[in-house]
mmCIF file with all atom_site columns, C-alpha atoms in Angstrom:
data_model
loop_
_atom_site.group_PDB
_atom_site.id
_atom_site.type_symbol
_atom_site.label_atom_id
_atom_site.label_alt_id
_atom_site.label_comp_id
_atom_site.label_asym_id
_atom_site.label_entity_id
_atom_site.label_seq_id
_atom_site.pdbx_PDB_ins_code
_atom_site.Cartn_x
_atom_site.Cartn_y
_atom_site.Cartn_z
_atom_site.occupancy
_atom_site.B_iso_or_equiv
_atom_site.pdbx_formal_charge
_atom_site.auth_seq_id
_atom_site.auth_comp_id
_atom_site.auth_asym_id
_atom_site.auth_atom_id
_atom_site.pdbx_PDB_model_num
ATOM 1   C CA . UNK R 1 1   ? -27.308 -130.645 51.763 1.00 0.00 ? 1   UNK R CA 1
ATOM 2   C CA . UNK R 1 2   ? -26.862 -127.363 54.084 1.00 0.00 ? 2   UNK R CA 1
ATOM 3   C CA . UNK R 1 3   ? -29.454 -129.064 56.649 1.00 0.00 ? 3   UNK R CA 1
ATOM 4   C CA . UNK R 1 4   ? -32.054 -127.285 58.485 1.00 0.00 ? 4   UNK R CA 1
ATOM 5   C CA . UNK R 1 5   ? -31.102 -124.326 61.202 1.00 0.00 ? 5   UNK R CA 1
ATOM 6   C CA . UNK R 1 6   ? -31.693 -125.432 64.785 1.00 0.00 ? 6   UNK R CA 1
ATOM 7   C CA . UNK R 1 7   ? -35.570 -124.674 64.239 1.00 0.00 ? 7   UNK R CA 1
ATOM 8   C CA . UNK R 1 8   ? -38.067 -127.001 65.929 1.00 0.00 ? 8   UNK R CA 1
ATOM 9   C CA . UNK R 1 9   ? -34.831 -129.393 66.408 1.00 0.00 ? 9   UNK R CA 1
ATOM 10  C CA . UNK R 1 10  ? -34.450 -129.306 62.364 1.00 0.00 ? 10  UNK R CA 1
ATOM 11  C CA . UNK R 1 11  ? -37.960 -131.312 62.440 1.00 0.00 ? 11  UNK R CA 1
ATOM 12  C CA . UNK R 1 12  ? -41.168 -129.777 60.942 1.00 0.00 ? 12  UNK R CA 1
ATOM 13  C CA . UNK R 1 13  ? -43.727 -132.213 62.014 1.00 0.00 ? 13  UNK R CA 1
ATOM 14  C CA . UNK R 1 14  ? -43.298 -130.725 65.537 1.00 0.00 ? 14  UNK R CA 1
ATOM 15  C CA . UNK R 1 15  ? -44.160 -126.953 63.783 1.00 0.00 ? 15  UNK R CA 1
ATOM 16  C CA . UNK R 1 16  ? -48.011 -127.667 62.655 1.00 0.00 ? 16  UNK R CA 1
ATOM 17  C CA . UNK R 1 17  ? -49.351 -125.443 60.337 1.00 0.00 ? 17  UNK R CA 1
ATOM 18  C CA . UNK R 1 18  ? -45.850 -123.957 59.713 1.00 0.00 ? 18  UNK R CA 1
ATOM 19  C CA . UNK R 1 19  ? -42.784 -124.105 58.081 1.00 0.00 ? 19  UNK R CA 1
ATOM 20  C CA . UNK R 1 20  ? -38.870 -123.871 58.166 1.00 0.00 ? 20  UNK R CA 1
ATOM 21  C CA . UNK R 1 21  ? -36.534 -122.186 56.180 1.00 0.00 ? 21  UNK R CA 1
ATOM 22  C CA . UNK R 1 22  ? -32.993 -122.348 56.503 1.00 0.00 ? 22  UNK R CA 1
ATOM 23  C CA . UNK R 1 23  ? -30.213 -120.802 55.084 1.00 0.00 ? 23  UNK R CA 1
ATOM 24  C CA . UNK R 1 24  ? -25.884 -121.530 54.578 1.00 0.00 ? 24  UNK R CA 1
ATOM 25  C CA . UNK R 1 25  ? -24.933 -117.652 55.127 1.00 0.00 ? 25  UNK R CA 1
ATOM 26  C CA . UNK R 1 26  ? -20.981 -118.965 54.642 1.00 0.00 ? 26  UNK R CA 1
ATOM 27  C CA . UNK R 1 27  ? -21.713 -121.112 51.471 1.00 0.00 ? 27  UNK R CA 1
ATOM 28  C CA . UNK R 1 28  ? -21.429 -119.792 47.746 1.00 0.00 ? 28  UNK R CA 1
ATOM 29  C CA . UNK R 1 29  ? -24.280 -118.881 45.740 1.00 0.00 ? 29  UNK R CA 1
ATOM 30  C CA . UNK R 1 30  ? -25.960 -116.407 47.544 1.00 0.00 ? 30  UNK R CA 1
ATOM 31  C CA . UNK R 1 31  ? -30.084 -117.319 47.836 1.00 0.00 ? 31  UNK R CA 1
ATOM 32  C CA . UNK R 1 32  ? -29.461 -120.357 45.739 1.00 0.00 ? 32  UNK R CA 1
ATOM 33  C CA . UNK R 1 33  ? -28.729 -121.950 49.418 1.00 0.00 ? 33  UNK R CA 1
ATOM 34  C CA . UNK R 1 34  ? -32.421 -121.196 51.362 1.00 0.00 ? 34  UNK R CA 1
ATOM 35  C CA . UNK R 1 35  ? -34.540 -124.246 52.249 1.00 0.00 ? 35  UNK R CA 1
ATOM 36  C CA . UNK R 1 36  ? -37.839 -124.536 53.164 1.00 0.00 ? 36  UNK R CA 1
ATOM 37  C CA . UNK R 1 37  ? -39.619 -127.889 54.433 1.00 0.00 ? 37  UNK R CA 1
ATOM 38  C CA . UNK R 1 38  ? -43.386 -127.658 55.083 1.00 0.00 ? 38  UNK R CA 1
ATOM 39  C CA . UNK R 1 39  ? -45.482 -129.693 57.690 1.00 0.00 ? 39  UNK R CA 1
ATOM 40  C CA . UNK R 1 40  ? -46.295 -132.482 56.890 1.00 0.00 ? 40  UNK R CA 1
ATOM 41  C CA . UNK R 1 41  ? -49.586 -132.028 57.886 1.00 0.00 ? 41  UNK R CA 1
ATOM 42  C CA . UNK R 1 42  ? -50.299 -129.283 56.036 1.00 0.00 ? 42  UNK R CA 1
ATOM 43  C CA . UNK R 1 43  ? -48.978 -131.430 52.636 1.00 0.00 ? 43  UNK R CA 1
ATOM 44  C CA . UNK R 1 44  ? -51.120 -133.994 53.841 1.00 0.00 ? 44  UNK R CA 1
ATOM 45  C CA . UNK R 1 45  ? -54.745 -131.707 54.074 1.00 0.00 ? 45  UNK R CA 1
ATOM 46  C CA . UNK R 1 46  ? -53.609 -129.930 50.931 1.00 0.00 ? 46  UNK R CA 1
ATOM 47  C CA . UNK R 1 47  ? -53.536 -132.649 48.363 1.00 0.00 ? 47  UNK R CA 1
ATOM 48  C CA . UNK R 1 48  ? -55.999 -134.357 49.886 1.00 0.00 ? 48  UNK R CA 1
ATOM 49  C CA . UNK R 1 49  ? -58.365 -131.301 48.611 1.00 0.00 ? 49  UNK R CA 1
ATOM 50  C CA . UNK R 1 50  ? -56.743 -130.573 45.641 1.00 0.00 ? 50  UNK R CA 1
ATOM 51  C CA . UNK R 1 51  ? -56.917 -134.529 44.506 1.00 0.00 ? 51  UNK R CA 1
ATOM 52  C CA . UNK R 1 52  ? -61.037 -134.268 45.748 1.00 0.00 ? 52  UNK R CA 1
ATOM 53  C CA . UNK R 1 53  ? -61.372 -131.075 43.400 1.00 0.00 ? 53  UNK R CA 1
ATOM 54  C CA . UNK R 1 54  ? -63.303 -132.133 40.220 1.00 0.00 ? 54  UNK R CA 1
ATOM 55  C CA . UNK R 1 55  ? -62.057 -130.036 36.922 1.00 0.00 ? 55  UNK R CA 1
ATOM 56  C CA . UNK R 1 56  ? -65.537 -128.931 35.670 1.00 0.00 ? 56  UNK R CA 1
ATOM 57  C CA . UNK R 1 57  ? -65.088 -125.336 35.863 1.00 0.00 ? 57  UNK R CA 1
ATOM 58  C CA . UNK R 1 58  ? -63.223 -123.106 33.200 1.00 0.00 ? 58  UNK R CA 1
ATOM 59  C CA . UNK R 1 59  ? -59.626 -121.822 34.567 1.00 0.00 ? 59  UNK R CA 1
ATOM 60  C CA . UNK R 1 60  ? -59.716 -117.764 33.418 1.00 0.00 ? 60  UNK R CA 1
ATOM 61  C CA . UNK R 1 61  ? -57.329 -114.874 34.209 1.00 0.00 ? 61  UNK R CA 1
ATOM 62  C CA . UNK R 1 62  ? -60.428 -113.588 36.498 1.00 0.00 ? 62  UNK R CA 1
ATOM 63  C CA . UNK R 1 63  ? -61.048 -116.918 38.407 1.00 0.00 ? 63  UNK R CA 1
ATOM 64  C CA . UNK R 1 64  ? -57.178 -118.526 38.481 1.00 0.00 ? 64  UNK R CA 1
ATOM 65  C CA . UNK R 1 65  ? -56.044 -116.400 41.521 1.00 0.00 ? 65  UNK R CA 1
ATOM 66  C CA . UNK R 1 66  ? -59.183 -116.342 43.494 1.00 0.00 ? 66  UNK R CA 1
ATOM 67  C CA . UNK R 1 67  ? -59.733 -120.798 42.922 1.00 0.00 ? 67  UNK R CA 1
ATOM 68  C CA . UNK R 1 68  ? -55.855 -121.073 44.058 1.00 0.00 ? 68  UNK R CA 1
ATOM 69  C CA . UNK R 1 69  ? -56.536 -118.889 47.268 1.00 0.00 ? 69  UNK R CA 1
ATOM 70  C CA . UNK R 1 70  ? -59.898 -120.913 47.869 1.00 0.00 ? 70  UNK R CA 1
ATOM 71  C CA . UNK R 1 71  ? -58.673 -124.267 47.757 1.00 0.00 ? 71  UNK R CA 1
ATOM 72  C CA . UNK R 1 72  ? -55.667 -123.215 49.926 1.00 0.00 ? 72  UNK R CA 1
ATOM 73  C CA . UNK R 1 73  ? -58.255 -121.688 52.786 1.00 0.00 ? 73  UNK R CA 1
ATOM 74  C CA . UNK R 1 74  ? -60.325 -124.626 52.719 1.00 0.00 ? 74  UNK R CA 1
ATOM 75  C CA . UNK R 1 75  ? -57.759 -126.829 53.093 1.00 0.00 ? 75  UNK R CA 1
ATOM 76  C CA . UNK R 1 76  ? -55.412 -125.677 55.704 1.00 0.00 ? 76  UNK R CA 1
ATOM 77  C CA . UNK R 1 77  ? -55.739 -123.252 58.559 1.00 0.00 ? 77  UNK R CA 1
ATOM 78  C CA . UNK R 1 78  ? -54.801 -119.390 57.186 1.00 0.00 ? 78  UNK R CA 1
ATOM 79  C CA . UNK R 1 79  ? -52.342 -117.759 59.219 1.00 0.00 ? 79  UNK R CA 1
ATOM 80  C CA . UNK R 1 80  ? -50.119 -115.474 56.599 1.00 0.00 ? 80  UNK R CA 1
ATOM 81  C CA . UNK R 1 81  ? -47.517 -113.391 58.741 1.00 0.00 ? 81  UNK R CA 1
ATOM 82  C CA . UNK R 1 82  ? -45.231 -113.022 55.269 1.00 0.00 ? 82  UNK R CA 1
ATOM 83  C CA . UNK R 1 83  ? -46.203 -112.594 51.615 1.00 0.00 ? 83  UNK R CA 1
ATOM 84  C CA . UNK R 1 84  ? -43.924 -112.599 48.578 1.00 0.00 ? 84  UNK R CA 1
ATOM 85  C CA . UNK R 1 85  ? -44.706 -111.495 45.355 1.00 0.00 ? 85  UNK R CA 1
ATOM 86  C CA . UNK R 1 86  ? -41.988 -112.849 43.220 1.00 0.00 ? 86  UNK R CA 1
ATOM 87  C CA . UNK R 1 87  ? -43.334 -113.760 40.153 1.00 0.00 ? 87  UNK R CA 1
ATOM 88  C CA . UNK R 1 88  ? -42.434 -112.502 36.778 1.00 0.00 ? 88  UNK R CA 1
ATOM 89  C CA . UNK R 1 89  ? -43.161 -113.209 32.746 1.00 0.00 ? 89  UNK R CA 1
ATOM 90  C CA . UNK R 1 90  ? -39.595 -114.393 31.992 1.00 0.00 ? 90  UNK R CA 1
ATOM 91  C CA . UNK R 1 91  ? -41.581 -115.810 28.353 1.00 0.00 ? 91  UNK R CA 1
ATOM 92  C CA . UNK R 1 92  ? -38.180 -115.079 26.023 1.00 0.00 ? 92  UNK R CA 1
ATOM 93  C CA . UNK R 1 93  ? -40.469 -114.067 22.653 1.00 0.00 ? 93  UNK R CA 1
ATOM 94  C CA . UNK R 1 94  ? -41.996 -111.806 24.622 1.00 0.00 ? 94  UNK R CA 1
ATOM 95  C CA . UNK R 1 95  ? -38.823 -109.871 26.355 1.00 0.00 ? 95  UNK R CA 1
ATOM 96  C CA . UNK R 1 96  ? -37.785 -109.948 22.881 1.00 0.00 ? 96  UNK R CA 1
ATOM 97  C CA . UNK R 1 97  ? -40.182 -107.769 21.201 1.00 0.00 ? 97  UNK R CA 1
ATOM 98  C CA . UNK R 1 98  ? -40.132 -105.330 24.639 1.00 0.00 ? 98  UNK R CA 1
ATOM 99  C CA . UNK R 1 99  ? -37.045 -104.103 23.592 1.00 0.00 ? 99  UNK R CA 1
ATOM 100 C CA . UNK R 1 100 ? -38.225 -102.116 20.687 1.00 0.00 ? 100 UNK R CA 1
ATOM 101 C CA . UNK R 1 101 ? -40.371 -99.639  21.101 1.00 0.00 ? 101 UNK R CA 1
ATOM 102 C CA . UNK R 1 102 ? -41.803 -100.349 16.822 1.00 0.00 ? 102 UNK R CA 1
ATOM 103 C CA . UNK R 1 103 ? -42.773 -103.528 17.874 1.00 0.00 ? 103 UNK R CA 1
ATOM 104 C CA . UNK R 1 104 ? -44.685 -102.451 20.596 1.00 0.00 ? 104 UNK R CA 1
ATOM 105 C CA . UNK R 1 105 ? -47.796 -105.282 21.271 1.00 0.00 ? 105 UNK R CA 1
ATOM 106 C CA . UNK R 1 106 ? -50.691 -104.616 23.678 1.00 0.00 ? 106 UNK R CA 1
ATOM 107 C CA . UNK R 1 107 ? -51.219 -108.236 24.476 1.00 0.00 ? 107 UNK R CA 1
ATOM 108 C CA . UNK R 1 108 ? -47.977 -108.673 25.560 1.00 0.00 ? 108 UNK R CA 1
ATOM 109 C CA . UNK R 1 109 ? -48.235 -105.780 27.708 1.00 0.00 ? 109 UNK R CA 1
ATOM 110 C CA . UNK R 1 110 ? -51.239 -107.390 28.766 1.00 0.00 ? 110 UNK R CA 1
ATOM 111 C CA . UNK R 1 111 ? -49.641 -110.505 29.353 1.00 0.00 ? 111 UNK R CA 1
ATOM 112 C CA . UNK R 1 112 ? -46.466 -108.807 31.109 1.00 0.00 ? 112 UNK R CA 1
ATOM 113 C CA . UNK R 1 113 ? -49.044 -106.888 33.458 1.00 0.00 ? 113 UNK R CA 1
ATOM 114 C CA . UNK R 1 114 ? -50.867 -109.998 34.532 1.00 0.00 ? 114 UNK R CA 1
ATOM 115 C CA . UNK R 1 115 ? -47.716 -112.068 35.562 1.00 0.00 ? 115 UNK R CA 1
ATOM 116 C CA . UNK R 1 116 ? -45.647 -109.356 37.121 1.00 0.00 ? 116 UNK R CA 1
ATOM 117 C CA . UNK R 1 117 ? -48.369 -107.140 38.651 1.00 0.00 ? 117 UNK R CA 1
ATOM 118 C CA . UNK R 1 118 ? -51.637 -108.854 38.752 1.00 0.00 ? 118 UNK R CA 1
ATOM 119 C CA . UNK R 1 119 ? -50.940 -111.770 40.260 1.00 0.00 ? 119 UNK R CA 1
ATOM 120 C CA . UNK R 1 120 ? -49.390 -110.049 43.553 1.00 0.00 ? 120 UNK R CA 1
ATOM 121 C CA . UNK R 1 121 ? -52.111 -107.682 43.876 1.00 0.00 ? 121 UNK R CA 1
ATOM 122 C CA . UNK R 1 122 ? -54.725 -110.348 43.376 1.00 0.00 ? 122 UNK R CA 1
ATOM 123 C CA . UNK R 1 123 ? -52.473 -112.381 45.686 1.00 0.00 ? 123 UNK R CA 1
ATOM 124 C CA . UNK R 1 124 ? -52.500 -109.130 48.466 1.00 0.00 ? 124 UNK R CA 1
ATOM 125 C CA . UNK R 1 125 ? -56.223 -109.066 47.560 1.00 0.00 ? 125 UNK R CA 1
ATOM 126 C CA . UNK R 1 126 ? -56.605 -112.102 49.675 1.00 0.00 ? 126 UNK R CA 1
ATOM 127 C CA . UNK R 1 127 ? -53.723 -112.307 52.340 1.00 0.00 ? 127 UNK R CA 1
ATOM 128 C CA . UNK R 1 128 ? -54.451 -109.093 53.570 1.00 0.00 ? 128 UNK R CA 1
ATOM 129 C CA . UNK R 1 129 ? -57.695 -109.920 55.456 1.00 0.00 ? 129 UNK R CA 1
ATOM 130 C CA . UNK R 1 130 ? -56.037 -112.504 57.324 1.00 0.00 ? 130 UNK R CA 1
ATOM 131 C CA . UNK R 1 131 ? -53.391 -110.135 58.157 1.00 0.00 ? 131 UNK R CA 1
ATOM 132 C CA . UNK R 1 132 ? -55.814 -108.033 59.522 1.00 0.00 ? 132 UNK R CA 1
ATOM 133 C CA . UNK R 1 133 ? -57.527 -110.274 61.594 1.00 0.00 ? 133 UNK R CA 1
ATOM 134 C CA . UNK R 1 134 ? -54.323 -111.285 62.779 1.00 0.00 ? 134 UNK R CA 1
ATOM 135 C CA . UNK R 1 135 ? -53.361 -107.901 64.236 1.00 0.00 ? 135 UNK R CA 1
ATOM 136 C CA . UNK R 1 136 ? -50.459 -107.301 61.086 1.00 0.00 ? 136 UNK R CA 1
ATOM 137 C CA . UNK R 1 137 ? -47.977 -108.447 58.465 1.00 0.00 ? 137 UNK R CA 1
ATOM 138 C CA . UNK R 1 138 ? -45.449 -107.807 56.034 1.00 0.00 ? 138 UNK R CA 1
ATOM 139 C CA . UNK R 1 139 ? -45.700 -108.022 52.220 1.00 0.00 ? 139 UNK R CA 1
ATOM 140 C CA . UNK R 1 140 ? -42.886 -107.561 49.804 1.00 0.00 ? 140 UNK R CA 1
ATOM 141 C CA . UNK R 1 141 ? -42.930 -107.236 46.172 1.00 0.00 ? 141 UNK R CA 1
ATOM 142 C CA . UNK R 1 142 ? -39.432 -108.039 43.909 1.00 0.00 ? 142 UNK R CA 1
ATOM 143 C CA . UNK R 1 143 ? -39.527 -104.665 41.753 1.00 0.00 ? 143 UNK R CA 1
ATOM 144 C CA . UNK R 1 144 ? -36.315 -103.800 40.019 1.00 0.00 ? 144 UNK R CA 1
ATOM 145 C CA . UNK R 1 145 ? -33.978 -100.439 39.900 1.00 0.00 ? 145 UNK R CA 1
ATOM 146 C CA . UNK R 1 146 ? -35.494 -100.177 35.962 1.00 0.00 ? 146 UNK R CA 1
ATOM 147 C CA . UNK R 1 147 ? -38.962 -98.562  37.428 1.00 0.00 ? 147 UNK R CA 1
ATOM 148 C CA . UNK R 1 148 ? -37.157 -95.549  38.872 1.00 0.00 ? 148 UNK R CA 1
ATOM 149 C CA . UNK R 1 149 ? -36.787 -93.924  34.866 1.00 0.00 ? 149 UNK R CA 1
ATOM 150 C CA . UNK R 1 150 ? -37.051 -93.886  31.543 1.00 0.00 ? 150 UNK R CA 1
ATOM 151 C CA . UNK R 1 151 ? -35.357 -96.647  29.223 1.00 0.00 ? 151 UNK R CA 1
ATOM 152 C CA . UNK R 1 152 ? -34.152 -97.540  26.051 1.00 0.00 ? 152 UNK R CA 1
ATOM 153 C CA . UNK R 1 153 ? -35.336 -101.080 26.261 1.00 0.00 ? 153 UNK R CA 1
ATOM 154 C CA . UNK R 1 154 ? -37.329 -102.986 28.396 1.00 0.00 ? 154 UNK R CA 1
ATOM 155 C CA . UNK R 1 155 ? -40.805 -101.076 27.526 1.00 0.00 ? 155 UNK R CA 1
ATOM 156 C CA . UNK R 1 156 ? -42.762 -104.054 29.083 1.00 0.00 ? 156 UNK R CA 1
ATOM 157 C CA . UNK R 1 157 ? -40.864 -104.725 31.773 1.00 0.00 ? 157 UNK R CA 1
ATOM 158 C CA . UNK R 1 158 ? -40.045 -101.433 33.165 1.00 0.00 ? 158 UNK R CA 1
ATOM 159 C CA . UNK R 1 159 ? -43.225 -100.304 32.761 1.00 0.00 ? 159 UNK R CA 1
ATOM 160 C CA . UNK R 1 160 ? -44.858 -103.260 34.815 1.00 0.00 ? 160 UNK R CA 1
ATOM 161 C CA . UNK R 1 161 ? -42.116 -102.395 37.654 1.00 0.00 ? 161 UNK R CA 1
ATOM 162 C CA . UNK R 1 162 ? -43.453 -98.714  37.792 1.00 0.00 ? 162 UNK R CA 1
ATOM 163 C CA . UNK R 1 163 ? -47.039 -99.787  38.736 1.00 0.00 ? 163 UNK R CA 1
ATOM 164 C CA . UNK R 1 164 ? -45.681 -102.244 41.457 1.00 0.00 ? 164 UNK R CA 1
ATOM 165 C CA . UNK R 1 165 ? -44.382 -99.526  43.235 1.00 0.00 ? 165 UNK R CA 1
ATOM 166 C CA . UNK R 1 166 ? -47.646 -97.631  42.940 1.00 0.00 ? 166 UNK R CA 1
ATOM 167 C CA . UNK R 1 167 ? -49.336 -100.432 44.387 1.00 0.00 ? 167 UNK R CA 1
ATOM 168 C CA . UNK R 1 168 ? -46.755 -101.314 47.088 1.00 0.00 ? 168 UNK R CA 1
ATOM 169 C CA . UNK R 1 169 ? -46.826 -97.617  47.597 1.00 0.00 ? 169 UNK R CA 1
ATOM 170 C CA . UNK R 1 170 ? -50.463 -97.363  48.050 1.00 0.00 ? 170 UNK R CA 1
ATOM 171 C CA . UNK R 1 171 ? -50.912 -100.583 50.463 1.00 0.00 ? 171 UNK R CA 1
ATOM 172 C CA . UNK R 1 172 ? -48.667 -99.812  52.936 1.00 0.00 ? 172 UNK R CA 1
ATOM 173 C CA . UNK R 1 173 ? -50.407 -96.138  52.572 1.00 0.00 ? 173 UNK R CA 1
ATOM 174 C CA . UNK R 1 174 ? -53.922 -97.585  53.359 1.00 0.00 ? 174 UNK R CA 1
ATOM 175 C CA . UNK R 1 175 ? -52.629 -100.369 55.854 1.00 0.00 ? 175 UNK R CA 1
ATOM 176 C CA . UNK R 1 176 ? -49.758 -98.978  57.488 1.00 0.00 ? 176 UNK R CA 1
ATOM 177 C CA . UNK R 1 177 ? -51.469 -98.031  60.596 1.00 0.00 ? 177 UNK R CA 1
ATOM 178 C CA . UNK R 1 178 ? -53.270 -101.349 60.696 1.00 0.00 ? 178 UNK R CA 1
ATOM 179 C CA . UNK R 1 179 ? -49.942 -103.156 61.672 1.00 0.00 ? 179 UNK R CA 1
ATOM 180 C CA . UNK R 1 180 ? -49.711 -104.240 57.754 1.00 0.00 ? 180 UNK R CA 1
ATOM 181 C CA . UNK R 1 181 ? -45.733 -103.169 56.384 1.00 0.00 ? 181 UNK R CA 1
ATOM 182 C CA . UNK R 1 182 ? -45.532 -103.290 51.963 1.00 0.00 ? 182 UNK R CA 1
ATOM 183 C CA . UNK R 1 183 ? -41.889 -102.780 51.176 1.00 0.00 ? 183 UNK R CA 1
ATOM 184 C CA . UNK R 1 184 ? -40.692 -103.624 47.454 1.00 0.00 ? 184 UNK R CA 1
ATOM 185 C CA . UNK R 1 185 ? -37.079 -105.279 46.770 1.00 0.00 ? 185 UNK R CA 1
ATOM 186 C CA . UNK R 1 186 ? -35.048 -102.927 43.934 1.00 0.00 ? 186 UNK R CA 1
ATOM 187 C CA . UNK R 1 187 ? -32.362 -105.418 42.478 1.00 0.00 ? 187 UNK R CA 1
ATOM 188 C CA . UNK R 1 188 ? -29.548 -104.024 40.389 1.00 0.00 ? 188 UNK R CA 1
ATOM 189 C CA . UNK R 1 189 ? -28.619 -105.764 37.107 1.00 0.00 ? 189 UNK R CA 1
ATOM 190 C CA . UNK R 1 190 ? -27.859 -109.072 37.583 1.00 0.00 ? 190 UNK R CA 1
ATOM 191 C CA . UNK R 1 191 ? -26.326 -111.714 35.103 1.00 0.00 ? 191 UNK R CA 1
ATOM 192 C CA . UNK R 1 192 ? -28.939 -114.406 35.226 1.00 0.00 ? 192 UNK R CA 1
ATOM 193 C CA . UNK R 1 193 ? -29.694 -116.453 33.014 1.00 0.00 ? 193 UNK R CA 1
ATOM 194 C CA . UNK R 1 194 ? -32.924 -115.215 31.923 1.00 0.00 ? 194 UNK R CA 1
ATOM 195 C CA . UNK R 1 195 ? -31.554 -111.729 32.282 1.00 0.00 ? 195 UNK R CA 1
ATOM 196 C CA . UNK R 1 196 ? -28.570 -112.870 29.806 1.00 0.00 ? 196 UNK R CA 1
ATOM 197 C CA . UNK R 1 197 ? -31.012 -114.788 27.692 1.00 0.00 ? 197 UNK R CA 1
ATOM 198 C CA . UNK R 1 198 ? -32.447 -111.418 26.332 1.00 0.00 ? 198 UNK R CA 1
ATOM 199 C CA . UNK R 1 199 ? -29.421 -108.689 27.130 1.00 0.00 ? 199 UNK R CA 1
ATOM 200 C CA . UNK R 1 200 ? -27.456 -107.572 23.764 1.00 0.00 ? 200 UNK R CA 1
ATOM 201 C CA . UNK R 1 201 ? -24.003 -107.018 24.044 1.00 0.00 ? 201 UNK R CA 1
ATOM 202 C CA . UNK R 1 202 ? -24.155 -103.418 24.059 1.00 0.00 ? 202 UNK R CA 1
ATOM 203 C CA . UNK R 1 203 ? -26.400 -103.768 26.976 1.00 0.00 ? 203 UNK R CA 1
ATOM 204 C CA . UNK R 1 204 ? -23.534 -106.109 28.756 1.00 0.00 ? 204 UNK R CA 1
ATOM 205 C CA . UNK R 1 205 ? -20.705 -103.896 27.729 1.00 0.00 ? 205 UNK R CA 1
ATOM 206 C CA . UNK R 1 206 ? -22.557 -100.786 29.564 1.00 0.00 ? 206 UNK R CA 1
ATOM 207 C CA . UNK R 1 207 ? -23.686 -103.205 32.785 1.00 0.00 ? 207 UNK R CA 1
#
């Protein structure tokens, strides 16, 4: 247990509608070692909504994003100062066949686009006006160094990269001046274990 920085005294009850993250900068393991605690408050309003939400409606690709967003503005007071659009399709049958080219399958694309690009654009879709109302904010996007070419592997994955950076490209373009900063994250290789799960060894030996 790394315990909470000196934020708020290390209690979030005292830091309504907020959080607090914390973070061992001498320990091993890199990110592995952040911490966030949420108010309890806000815990409190949220599943009190979600556990009042009846499930009589159909959950779609179209509708997912937009009910998530809905219940979470109903139930809590918006203030977003930091998005992070982290999520990726780490389904293992599906890296599998995006490493040959042959075996190319458009609803896997599909699939692959919805996780790792969709999702934060939806999710910018509807932070960004209470960013703006705010006076500003700062989104960030986890891209990777296998959008900036061509590849021998990966055809999915690099591919869905390439469009995040047109997006986080084009958001900061149109909201810059607004007070709104997009940056994207470029990570290296890195030997996790969904990153090892689908490498070949001639992949390894040239990492």
């Amino acid at each position: 247990d790394i315990g909470v920085d000196d934020c708020a005294g290390g209690d979030c009850s005292v830091s309504p509608n907020g959080t607090i993250m914390s973070y061992c900068h001498t320990c091993p393991g890199g990110l592995a070692n952040v911490r966030m605690e949420f108010c309890p408050e806000n815990i409190e309003l949220a599943n009190a909504h979600i556990n009042s939400v009846p499930c009589d409606f159909e959950v779609t690709p179209e509708n997912i994003a937009v009910n998530d967003f809905q219940v979470v503005e109903e139930a809590v007071p918006t203030r977003i100062d930091v998005l992070f659009n982290n999520a990726v399709n780490t389904n293992p049958e599906h890296s599998a066949k995006g490493r040959n080219f042959l075996d190319f399958d458009p609803e896997i694309f599909d699939a692959c686009m919805r996780v790792n690009v969709l999702g934060g654009v939806m999710a910018c879709k509807y932070a960004i006006p209470h960013m703006l109302d705010q006076g500003g904010g700062s989104i960030i996007f986890t891209s990777s160094t296998g959008s900036l070419g061509g590849d021998t592997t990966s055809f999915n994955y690099g591919a869905t990269k390439s469009t995040m950076n047109w997006y986080v490209q084009s958001i900061a373009a149109t909201f810059g001046k607004q007070g709104i900063r997009c940056n994207a994250i470029l990570p290296g290789v890195v030997p996790t274990p969904a990153m090892l799960a689908w490498a070949t060894p001639e992949m390894m030996e040239a990492f």
